[in-house]
Coordinates of N, CA and C in Angstrom, one line a residue:
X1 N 0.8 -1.2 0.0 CA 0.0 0.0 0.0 C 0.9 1.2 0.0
X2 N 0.8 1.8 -0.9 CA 1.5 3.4 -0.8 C 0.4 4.5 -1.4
X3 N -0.9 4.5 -0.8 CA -2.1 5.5 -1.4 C -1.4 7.0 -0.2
X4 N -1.0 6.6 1.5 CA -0.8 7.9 1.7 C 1.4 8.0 2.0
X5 N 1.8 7.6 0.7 CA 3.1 7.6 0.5 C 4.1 6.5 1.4
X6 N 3.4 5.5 1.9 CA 4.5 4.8 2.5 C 5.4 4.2 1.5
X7 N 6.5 4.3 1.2 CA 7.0 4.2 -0.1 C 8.1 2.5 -0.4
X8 N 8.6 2.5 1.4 CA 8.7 1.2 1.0 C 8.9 0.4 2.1
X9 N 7.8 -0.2 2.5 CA 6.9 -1.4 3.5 C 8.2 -2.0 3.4
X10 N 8.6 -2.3 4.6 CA 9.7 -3.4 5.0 C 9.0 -4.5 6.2
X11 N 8.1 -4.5 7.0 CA 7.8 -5.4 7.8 C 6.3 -5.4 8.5
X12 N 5.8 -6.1 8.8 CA 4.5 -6.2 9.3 C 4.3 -6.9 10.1
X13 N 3.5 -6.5 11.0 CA 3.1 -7.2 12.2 C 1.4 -6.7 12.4
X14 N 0.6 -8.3 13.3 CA -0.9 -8.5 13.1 C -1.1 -8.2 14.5
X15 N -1.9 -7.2 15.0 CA -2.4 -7.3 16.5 C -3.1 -8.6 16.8
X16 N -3.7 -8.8 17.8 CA -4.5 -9.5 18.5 C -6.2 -9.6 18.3
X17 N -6.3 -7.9 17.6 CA -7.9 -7.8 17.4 C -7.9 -7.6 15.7
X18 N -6.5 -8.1 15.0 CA -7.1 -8.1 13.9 C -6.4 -7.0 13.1
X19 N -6.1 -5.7 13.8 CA -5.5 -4.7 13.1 C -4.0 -4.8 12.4
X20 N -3.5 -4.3 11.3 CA -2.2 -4.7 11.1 C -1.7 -3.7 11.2
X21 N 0.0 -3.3 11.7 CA 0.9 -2.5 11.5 C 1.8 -2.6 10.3
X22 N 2.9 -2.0 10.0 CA 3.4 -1.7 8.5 C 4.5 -0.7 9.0
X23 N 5.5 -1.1 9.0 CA 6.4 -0.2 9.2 C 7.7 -0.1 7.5
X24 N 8.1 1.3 7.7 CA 8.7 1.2 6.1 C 9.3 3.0 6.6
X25 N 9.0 3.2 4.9 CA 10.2 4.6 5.1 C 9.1 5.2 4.0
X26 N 9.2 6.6 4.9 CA 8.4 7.6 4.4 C 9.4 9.3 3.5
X27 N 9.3 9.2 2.5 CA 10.5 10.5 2.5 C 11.7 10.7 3.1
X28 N 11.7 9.2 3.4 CA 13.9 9.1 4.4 C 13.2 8.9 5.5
X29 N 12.1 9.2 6.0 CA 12.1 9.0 7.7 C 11.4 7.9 7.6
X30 N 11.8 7.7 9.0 CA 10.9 5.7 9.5 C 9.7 6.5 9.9
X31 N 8.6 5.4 9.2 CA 7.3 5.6 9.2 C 6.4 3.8 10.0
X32 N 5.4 4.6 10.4 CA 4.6 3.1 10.3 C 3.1 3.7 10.6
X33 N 2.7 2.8 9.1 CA 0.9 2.6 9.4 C 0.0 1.6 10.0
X34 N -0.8 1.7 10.5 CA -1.6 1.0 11.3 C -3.3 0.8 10.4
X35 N -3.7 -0.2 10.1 CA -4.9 -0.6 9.2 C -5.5 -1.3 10.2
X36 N -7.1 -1.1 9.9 CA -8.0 -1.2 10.8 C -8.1 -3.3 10.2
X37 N -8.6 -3.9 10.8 CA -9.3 -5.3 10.2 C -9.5 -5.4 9.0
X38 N -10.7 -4.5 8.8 CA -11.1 -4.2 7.3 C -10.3 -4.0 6.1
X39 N -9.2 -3.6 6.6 CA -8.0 -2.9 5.3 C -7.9 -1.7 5.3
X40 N -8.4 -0.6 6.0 CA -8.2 0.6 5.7 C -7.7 1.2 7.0
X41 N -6.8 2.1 6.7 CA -6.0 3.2 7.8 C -7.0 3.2 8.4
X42 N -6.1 3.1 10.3 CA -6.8 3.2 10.9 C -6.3 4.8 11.5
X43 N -7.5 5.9 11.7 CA -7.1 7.1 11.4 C -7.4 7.6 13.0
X44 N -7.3 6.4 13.9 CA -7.1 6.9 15.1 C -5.6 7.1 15.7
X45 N -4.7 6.2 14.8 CA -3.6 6.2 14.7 C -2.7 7.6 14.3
X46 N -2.0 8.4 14.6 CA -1.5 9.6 14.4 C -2.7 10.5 13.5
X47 N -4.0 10.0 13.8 CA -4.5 11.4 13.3 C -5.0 11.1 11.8
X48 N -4.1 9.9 10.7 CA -4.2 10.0 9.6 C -4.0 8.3 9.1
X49 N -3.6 7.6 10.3 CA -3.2 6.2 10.2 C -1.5 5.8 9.7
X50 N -1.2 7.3 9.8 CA 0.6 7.4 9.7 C 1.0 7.7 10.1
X51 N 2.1 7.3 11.5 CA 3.5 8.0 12.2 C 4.4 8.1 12.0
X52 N 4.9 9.4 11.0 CA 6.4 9.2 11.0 C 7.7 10.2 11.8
X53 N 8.3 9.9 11.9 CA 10.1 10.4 12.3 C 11.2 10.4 12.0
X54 N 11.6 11.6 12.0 CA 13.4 11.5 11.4 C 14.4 11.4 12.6
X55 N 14.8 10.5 12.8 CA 15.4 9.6 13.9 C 16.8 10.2 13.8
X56 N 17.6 10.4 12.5 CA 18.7 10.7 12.6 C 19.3 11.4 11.2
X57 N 18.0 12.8 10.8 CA 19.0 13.4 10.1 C 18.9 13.3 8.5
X58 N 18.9 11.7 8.7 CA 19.5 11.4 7.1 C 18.2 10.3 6.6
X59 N 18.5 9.5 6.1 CA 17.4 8.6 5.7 C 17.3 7.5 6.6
X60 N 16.4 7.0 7.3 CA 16.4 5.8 8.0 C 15.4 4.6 7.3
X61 N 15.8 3.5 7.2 CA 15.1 2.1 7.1 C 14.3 1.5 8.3
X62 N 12.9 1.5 8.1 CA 12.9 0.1 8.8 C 13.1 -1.4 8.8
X63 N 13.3 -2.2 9.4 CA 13.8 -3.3 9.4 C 12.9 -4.6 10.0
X64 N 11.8 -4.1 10.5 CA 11.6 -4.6 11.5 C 10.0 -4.1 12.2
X65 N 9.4 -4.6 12.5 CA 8.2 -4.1 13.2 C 7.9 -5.1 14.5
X66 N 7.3 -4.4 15.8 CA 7.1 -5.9 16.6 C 5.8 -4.9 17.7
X67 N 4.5 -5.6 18.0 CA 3.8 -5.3 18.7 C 3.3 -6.2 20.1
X68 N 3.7 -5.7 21.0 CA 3.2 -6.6 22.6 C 1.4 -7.1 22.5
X69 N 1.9 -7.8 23.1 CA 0.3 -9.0 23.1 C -1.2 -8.0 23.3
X70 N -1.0 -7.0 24.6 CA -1.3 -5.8 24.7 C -1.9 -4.6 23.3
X71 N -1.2 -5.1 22.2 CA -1.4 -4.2 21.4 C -0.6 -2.6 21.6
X72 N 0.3 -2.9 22.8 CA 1.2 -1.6 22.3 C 2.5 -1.8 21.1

């Protein structure tokens, strides 16, 4: 999915109630989207169903996604 620019999905991880995460790189910064069950952003999630951050400046990758049983 790259409809609100996630440009390149590196890992995923499934909550517990169904929702999935997506972590990747947004414009150089580490991004991660959150989709409801259904398939679509979940837009409780930063507002728009995308969090991103420039961690260090330059371009960062993610590698990796991981969510607690909790759903944090």
């Amino acid at each position: 999915y790259n409809g609100s620019g996630l440009v390149r999905p590196a890992a995923t991880a499934v909550l517990a109630d169904g929702r999935v995460l997506l972590a990747g790189t947004q414009g150089g910064n580490l991004a991660v989207q959150r989709f409801v069950a259904a398939g679509g952003l979940d837009t409780a999630w930063g507002g728009t169903g995308t969090v991103s951050t420039d961690v260090s400046g330059g371009t960062e990758n993610a590698t990796a996604v991981y969510a607690y049983p909790d759903g944090r």
